[in-house]
PDB file of C-alpha atoms in Angstrom:
ATOM      1  CA  UNK A   1    -102.530  72.662  74.838  1.00  0.00           C
ATOM      2  CA  UNK A   2    -100.034  71.142  72.449  1.00  0.00           C
ATOM      3  CA  UNK A   3     -99.515  67.411  72.228  1.00  0.00           C
ATOM      4  CA  UNK A   4     -95.919  67.918  71.107  1.00  0.00           C
ATOM      5  CA  UNK A   5     -94.517  66.869  74.466  1.00  0.00           C
ATOM      6  CA  UNK A   6     -96.529  63.616  74.233  1.00  0.00           C
ATOM      7  CA  UNK A   7     -95.289  62.672  70.750  1.00  0.00           C
ATOM      8  CA  UNK A   8     -92.458  60.219  70.377  1.00  0.00           C
ATOM      9  CA  UNK A   9     -89.402  62.220  69.373  1.00  0.00           C
ATOM     10  CA  UNK A  10     -87.842  61.157  66.090  1.00  0.00           C
ATOM     11  CA  UNK A  11     -84.994  63.621  65.537  1.00  0.00           C
ATOM     12  CA  UNK A  12     -83.453  61.783  62.567  1.00  0.00           C
ATOM     13  CA  UNK A  13     -86.809  61.636  60.808  1.00  0.00           C
ATOM     14  CA  UNK A  14     -87.513  65.330  61.484  1.00  0.00           C
ATOM     15  CA  UNK A  15     -84.023  66.304  60.318  1.00  0.00           C
ATOM     16  CA  UNK A  16     -84.487  64.369  57.064  1.00  0.00           C
ATOM     17  CA  UNK A  17     -87.932  65.904  56.578  1.00  0.00           C
ATOM     18  CA  UNK A  18     -86.416  69.377  56.914  1.00  0.00           C
ATOM     19  CA  UNK A  19     -83.692  68.523  54.387  1.00  0.00           C
ATOM     20  CA  UNK A  20     -86.294  67.124  51.971  1.00  0.00           C
ATOM     21  CA  UNK A  21     -88.371  70.294  52.250  1.00  0.00           C
ATOM     22  CA  UNK A  22     -85.288  72.488  51.743  1.00  0.00           C
ATOM     23  CA  UNK A  23     -84.345  70.458  48.653  1.00  0.00           C
ATOM     24  CA  UNK A  24     -87.886  70.702  47.283  1.00  0.00           C
ATOM     25  CA  UNK A  25     -87.953  74.478  47.820  1.00  0.00           C
ATOM     26  CA  UNK A  26     -84.533  74.896  46.208  1.00  0.00           C
ATOM     27  CA  UNK A  27     -85.558  72.783  43.225  1.00  0.00           C
ATOM     28  CA  UNK A  28     -88.905  74.467  42.641  1.00  0.00           C
ATOM     29  CA  UNK A  29     -88.140  78.081  43.577  1.00  0.00           C
ATOM     30  CA  UNK A  30     -84.359  78.416  43.728  1.00  0.00           C
ATOM     31  CA  UNK A  31     -81.904  78.709  46.604  1.00  0.00           C
ATOM     32  CA  UNK A  32     -83.141  82.169  47.576  1.00  0.00           C
ATOM     33  CA  UNK A  33     -86.465  80.569  48.554  1.00  0.00           C
ATOM     34  CA  UNK A  34     -84.734  78.352  51.112  1.00  0.00           C
ATOM     35  CA  UNK A  35     -85.212  80.435  54.229  1.00  0.00           C
ATOM     36  CA  UNK A  36     -85.666  79.147  57.749  1.00  0.00           C
ATOM     37  CA  UNK A  37     -89.209  80.547  57.828  1.00  0.00           C
ATOM     38  CA  UNK A  38     -90.133  78.934  54.508  1.00  0.00           C
ATOM     39  CA  UNK A  39     -88.709  75.542  55.478  1.00  0.00           C
ATOM     40  CA  UNK A  40     -90.429  75.694  58.864  1.00  0.00           C
ATOM     41  CA  UNK A  41     -93.781  76.566  57.298  1.00  0.00           C
ATOM     42  CA  UNK A  42     -93.562  74.003  54.490  1.00  0.00           C
ATOM     43  CA  UNK A  43     -92.505  71.211  56.839  1.00  0.00           C
ATOM     44  CA  UNK A  44     -94.972  71.952  59.648  1.00  0.00           C
ATOM     45  CA  UNK A  45     -92.027  71.928  62.039  1.00  0.00           C
ATOM     46  CA  UNK A  46     -91.873  74.868  64.417  1.00  0.00           C
ATOM     47  CA  UNK A  47     -89.114  77.356  63.843  1.00  0.00           C
ATOM     48  CA  UNK A  48     -87.684  76.347  67.223  1.00  0.00           C
ATOM     49  CA  UNK A  49     -87.675  72.722  66.084  1.00  0.00           C
ATOM     50  CA  UNK A  50     -85.934  73.708  62.866  1.00  0.00           C
ATOM     51  CA  UNK A  51     -83.368  75.770  64.772  1.00  0.00           C
ATOM     52  CA  UNK A  52     -82.683  72.789  67.021  1.00  0.00           C
ATOM     53  CA  UNK A  53     -81.452  70.866  63.957  1.00  0.00           C
ATOM     54  CA  UNK A  54     -80.101  73.759  61.902  1.00  0.00           C
ATOM     55  CA  UNK A  55     -79.230  76.893  63.890  1.00  0.00           C
ATOM     56  CA  UNK A  56     -78.598  78.940  60.726  1.00  0.00           C
ATOM     57  CA  UNK A  57     -79.532  78.940  57.068  1.00  0.00           C
ATOM     58  CA  UNK A  58     -75.897  78.126  56.264  1.00  0.00           C
ATOM     59  CA  UNK A  59     -76.078  75.077  58.529  1.00  0.00           C
ATOM     60  CA  UNK A  60     -79.205  73.955  56.664  1.00  0.00           C
ATOM     61  CA  UNK A  61     -77.594  74.483  53.237  1.00  0.00           C
ATOM     62  CA  UNK A  62     -74.411  72.734  54.343  1.00  0.00           C
ATOM     63  CA  UNK A  63     -76.431  69.759  55.584  1.00  0.00           C
ATOM     64  CA  UNK A  64     -78.397  69.689  52.326  1.00  0.00           C
ATOM     65  CA  UNK A  65     -75.146  69.659  50.365  1.00  0.00           C
ATOM     66  CA  UNK A  66     -73.731  66.885  52.573  1.00  0.00           C
ATOM     67  CA  UNK A  67     -76.907  64.849  52.140  1.00  0.00           C
ATOM     68  CA  UNK A  68     -76.755  65.134  48.345  1.00  0.00           C
ATOM     69  CA  UNK A  69     -73.036  64.383  48.362  1.00  0.00           C
ATOM     70  CA  UNK A  70     -73.641  61.291  50.500  1.00  0.00           C
ATOM     71  CA  UNK A  71     -76.249  60.050  48.013  1.00  0.00           C
ATOM     72  CA  UNK A  72     -73.912  60.800  45.093  1.00  0.00           C
ATOM     73  CA  UNK A  73     -71.104  58.940  46.852  1.00  0.00           C
ATOM     74  CA  UNK A  74     -73.463  56.003  47.429  1.00  0.00           C
ATOM     75  CA  UNK A  75     -74.361  55.944  43.737  1.00  0.00           C
ATOM     76  CA  UNK A  76     -70.676  55.899  42.805  1.00  0.00           C
ATOM     77  CA  UNK A  77     -69.920  53.125  45.301  1.00  0.00           C
ATOM     78  CA  UNK A  78     -72.790  51.012  43.951  1.00  0.00           C
ATOM     79  CA  UNK A  79     -71.617  51.486  40.369  1.00  0.00           C
ATOM     80  CA  UNK A  80     -68.065  50.586  41.377  1.00  0.00           C
ATOM     81  CA  UNK A  81     -69.231  47.360  43.043  1.00  0.00           C
ATOM     82  CA  UNK A  82     -70.730  46.264  39.730  1.00  0.00           C
ATOM     83  CA  UNK A  83     -67.540  46.984  37.749  1.00  0.00           C
ATOM     84  CA  UNK A  84     -65.014  44.116  37.680  1.00  0.00           C
ATOM     85  CA  UNK A  85     -62.180  46.139  36.103  1.00  0.00           C
ATOM     86  CA  UNK A  86     -60.051  48.038  38.644  1.00  0.00           C
ATOM     87  CA  UNK A  87     -58.341  50.360  36.129  1.00  0.00           C
ATOM     88  CA  UNK A  88     -60.533  53.467  35.783  1.00  0.00           C
ATOM     89  CA  UNK A  89     -63.357  52.040  37.946  1.00  0.00           C
ATOM     90  CA  UNK A  90     -63.925  55.234  39.935  1.00  0.00           C
ATOM     91  CA  UNK A  91     -63.857  57.394  36.806  1.00  0.00           C
ATOM     92  CA  UNK A  92     -66.379  55.159  35.013  1.00  0.00           C
ATOM     93  CA  UNK A  93     -68.641  55.264  38.048  1.00  0.00           C
ATOM     94  CA  UNK A  94     -68.266  59.055  38.227  1.00  0.00           C
ATOM     95  CA  UNK A  95     -69.237  59.404  34.541  1.00  0.00           C
ATOM     96  CA  UNK A  96     -72.253  57.148  35.001  1.00  0.00           C
ATOM     97  CA  UNK A  97     -73.365  58.863  38.227  1.00  0.00           C
ATOM     98  CA  UNK A  98     -73.046  62.329  36.693  1.00  0.00           C
ATOM     99  CA  UNK A  99     -74.757  61.393  33.437  1.00  0.00           C
ATOM    100  CA  UNK A 100     -77.447  59.487  35.340  1.00  0.00           C
ATOM    101  CA  UNK A 101     -78.570  62.600  37.197  1.00  0.00           C
ATOM    102  CA  UNK A 102     -80.422  63.714  34.068  1.00  0.00           C
ATOM    103  CA  UNK A 103     -82.581  60.577  34.283  1.00  0.00           C
ATOM    104  CA  UNK A 104     -83.579  61.291  37.899  1.00  0.00           C
ATOM    105  CA  UNK A 105     -85.454  64.611  37.815  1.00  0.00           C
ATOM    106  CA  UNK A 106     -85.602  65.147  41.600  1.00  0.00           C
ATOM    107  CA  UNK A 107     -81.875  64.544  42.061  1.00  0.00           C
ATOM    108  CA  UNK A 108     -81.122  66.581  38.960  1.00  0.00           C
ATOM    109  CA  UNK A 109     -83.103  69.595  40.211  1.00  0.00           C
ATOM    110  CA  UNK A 110     -81.448  69.359  43.626  1.00  0.00           C
ATOM    111  CA  UNK A 111     -77.974  69.176  42.095  1.00  0.00           C
ATOM    112  CA  UNK A 112     -78.821  72.044  39.753  1.00  0.00           C
ATOM    113  CA  UNK A 113     -79.498  74.303  42.732  1.00  0.00           C
ATOM    114  CA  UNK A 114     -76.461  73.045  44.620  1.00  0.00           C
ATOM    115  CA  UNK A 115     -74.256  73.549  41.553  1.00  0.00           C
ATOM    116  CA  UNK A 116     -75.439  77.142  41.351  1.00  0.00           C
ATOM    117  CA  UNK A 117     -74.775  77.542  45.088  1.00  0.00           C
ATOM    118  CA  UNK A 118     -71.287  76.077  44.597  1.00  0.00           C
ATOM    119  CA  UNK A 119     -70.480  78.975  42.303  1.00  0.00           C
ATOM    120  CA  UNK A 120     -71.566  81.516  44.914  1.00  0.00           C
ATOM    121  CA  UNK A 121     -70.614  79.919  48.234  1.00  0.00           C
ATOM    122  CA  UNK A 122     -66.905  79.555  49.069  1.00  0.00           C
ATOM    123  CA  UNK A 123     -67.550  77.077  51.893  1.00  0.00           C
ATOM    124  CA  UNK A 124     -69.480  74.762  49.545  1.00  0.00           C
ATOM    125  CA  UNK A 125     -66.738  75.051  46.919  1.00  0.00           C
ATOM    126  CA  UNK A 126     -64.199  74.120  49.583  1.00  0.00           C
ATOM    127  CA  UNK A 127     -66.270  71.090  50.622  1.00  0.00           C
ATOM    128  CA  UNK A 128     -66.588  69.963  46.974  1.00  0.00           C
ATOM    129  CA  UNK A 129     -62.839  70.449  46.496  1.00  0.00           C
ATOM    130  CA  UNK A 130     -62.192  68.319  49.578  1.00  0.00           C
ATOM    131  CA  UNK A 131     -64.428  65.579  48.199  1.00  0.00           C
ATOM    132  CA  UNK A 132     -62.653  65.659  44.811  1.00  0.00           C
ATOM    133  CA  UNK A 133     -59.201  65.607  46.435  1.00  0.00           C
ATOM    134  CA  UNK A 134     -60.128  62.749  48.773  1.00  0.00           C
ATOM    135  CA  UNK A 135     -61.338  60.643  45.831  1.00  0.00           C
ATOM    136  CA  UNK A 136     -58.232  61.498  43.795  1.00  0.00           C
ATOM    137  CA  UNK A 137     -56.053  60.309  46.679  1.00  0.00           C
ATOM    138  CA  UNK A 138     -58.166  57.221  47.306  1.00  0.00           C
ATOM    139  CA  UNK A 139     -58.011  56.081  43.676  1.00  0.00           C
ATOM    140  CA  UNK A 140     -54.530  57.312  42.777  1.00  0.00           C
ATOM    141  CA  UNK A 141     -53.435  53.835  41.680  1.00  0.00           C
ATOM    142  CA  UNK A 142     -56.330  53.219  39.295  1.00  0.00           C
ATOM    143  CA  UNK A 143     -57.685  56.600  38.219  1.00  0.00           C
ATOM    144  CA  UNK A 144     -54.810  59.066  38.034  1.00  0.00           C
ATOM    145  CA  UNK A 145     -53.952  58.711  34.353  1.00  0.00           C
ATOM    146  CA  UNK A 146     -54.230  61.741  32.120  1.00  0.00           C
ATOM    147  CA  UNK A 147     -57.113  60.084  30.240  1.00  0.00           C
ATOM    148  CA  UNK A 148     -59.017  59.456  33.486  1.00  0.00           C
ATOM    149  CA  UNK A 149     -58.599  63.096  34.472  1.00  0.00           C
ATOM    150  CA  UNK A 150     -59.751  64.260  31.031  1.00  0.00           C
ATOM    151  CA  UNK A 151     -62.806  62.000  31.307  1.00  0.00           C
ATOM    152  CA  UNK A 152     -63.750  63.411  34.721  1.00  0.00           C
ATOM    153  CA  UNK A 153     -63.368  66.963  33.385  1.00  0.00           C
ATOM    154  CA  UNK A 154     -65.561  66.025  30.421  1.00  0.00           C
ATOM    155  CA  UNK A 155     -68.139  64.537  32.816  1.00  0.00           C
ATOM    156  CA  UNK A 156     -68.110  67.814  34.751  1.00  0.00           C
ATOM    157  CA  UNK A 157     -68.717  69.615  31.454  1.00  0.00           C
ATOM    158  CA  UNK A 158     -71.659  67.326  30.721  1.00  0.00           C
ATOM    159  CA  UNK A 159     -72.989  68.000  34.221  1.00  0.00           C
ATOM    160  CA  UNK A 160     -72.685  71.738  33.661  1.00  0.00           C
ATOM    161  CA  UNK A 161     -74.358  71.496  30.229  1.00  0.00           C
ATOM    162  CA  UNK A 162     -77.202  69.483  31.773  1.00  0.00           C
ATOM    163  CA  UNK A 163     -77.503  71.985  34.623  1.00  0.00           C
ATOM    164  CA  UNK A 164     -77.706  74.937  32.252  1.00  0.00           C
ATOM    165  CA  UNK A 165     -79.722  73.028  29.655  1.00  0.00           C
ATOM    166  CA  UNK A 166     -77.335  74.661  27.207  1.00  0.00           C
ATOM    167  CA  UNK A 167     -76.952  71.831  24.690  1.00  0.00           C
ATOM    168  CA  UNK A 168     -79.526  69.762  22.863  1.00  0.00           C
ATOM    169  CA  UNK A 169     -77.937  66.331  22.943  1.00  0.00           C
ATOM    170  CA  UNK A 170     -80.248  63.671  21.560  1.00  0.00           C
ATOM    171  CA  UNK A 171     -80.338  60.213  23.127  1.00  0.00           C
ATOM    172  CA  UNK A 172     -78.081  58.524  20.572  1.00  0.00           C
ATOM    173  CA  UNK A 173     -75.414  61.228  20.713  1.00  0.00           C
ATOM    174  CA  UNK A 174     -75.535  61.214  24.514  1.00  0.00           C
ATOM    175  CA  UNK A 175     -75.090  57.423  24.620  1.00  0.00           C
ATOM    176  CA  UNK A 176     -72.178  57.658  22.160  1.00  0.00           C
ATOM    177  CA  UNK A 177     -70.571  60.461  24.149  1.00  0.00           C
ATOM    178  CA  UNK A 178     -70.860  58.579  27.442  1.00  0.00           C
ATOM    179  CA  UNK A 179     -69.689  55.373  25.755  1.00  0.00           C
ATOM    180  CA  UNK A 180     -66.592  57.113  24.427  1.00  0.00           C
ATOM    181  CA  UNK A 181     -65.822  58.602  27.837  1.00  0.00           C
ATOM    182  CA  UNK A 182     -66.171  55.176  29.453  1.00  0.00           C
ATOM    183  CA  UNK A 183     -63.911  53.723  26.757  1.00  0.00           C
ATOM    184  CA  UNK A 184     -61.185  56.226  27.628  1.00  0.00           C
ATOM    185  CA  UNK A 185     -61.159  55.162  31.276  1.00  0.00           C
ATOM    186  CA  UNK A 186     -59.398  51.897  30.479  1.00  0.00           C
ATOM    187  CA  UNK A 187     -56.285  53.615  29.122  1.00  0.00           C
TER     188      UNK A 187
END
């Protein structure tokens, strides 16, 4: 007989465990490997338990995206708190958060898979667009200059280049590039 009904239920912990397993599978084997059966097996959570939290694969992927976006938002907020200059603060934080992904392999791998999914999944693209628009509206007074927009587009290009591993940018060039982008945010 199972002891499951005697265990203390910890739904938030189980939900996070499932998201962590889905992220690990996506990072190591690609998004196609993120199936409900695979996540259930790798997490030692019954399929019924998984379905309680995520009734479909899309619900699981959406939650994974939201979890990564929440962490990304947190990184940006933390960087903004440490920046005393209001003009361009969000854009500088965005550049630093995007460029910093390369230095955090787990986050980088997760965002690589999500970036690929963004290209294929209209609902994820819509959610990303909503996030971008909400930030543009929130920081319209400090980060709506043409230079700030160019810098964010350049940061997106850096993110894409990192995702694809398409450019060999040595450490010094990368620092100079990021430094120049940050410099442009004050204009």
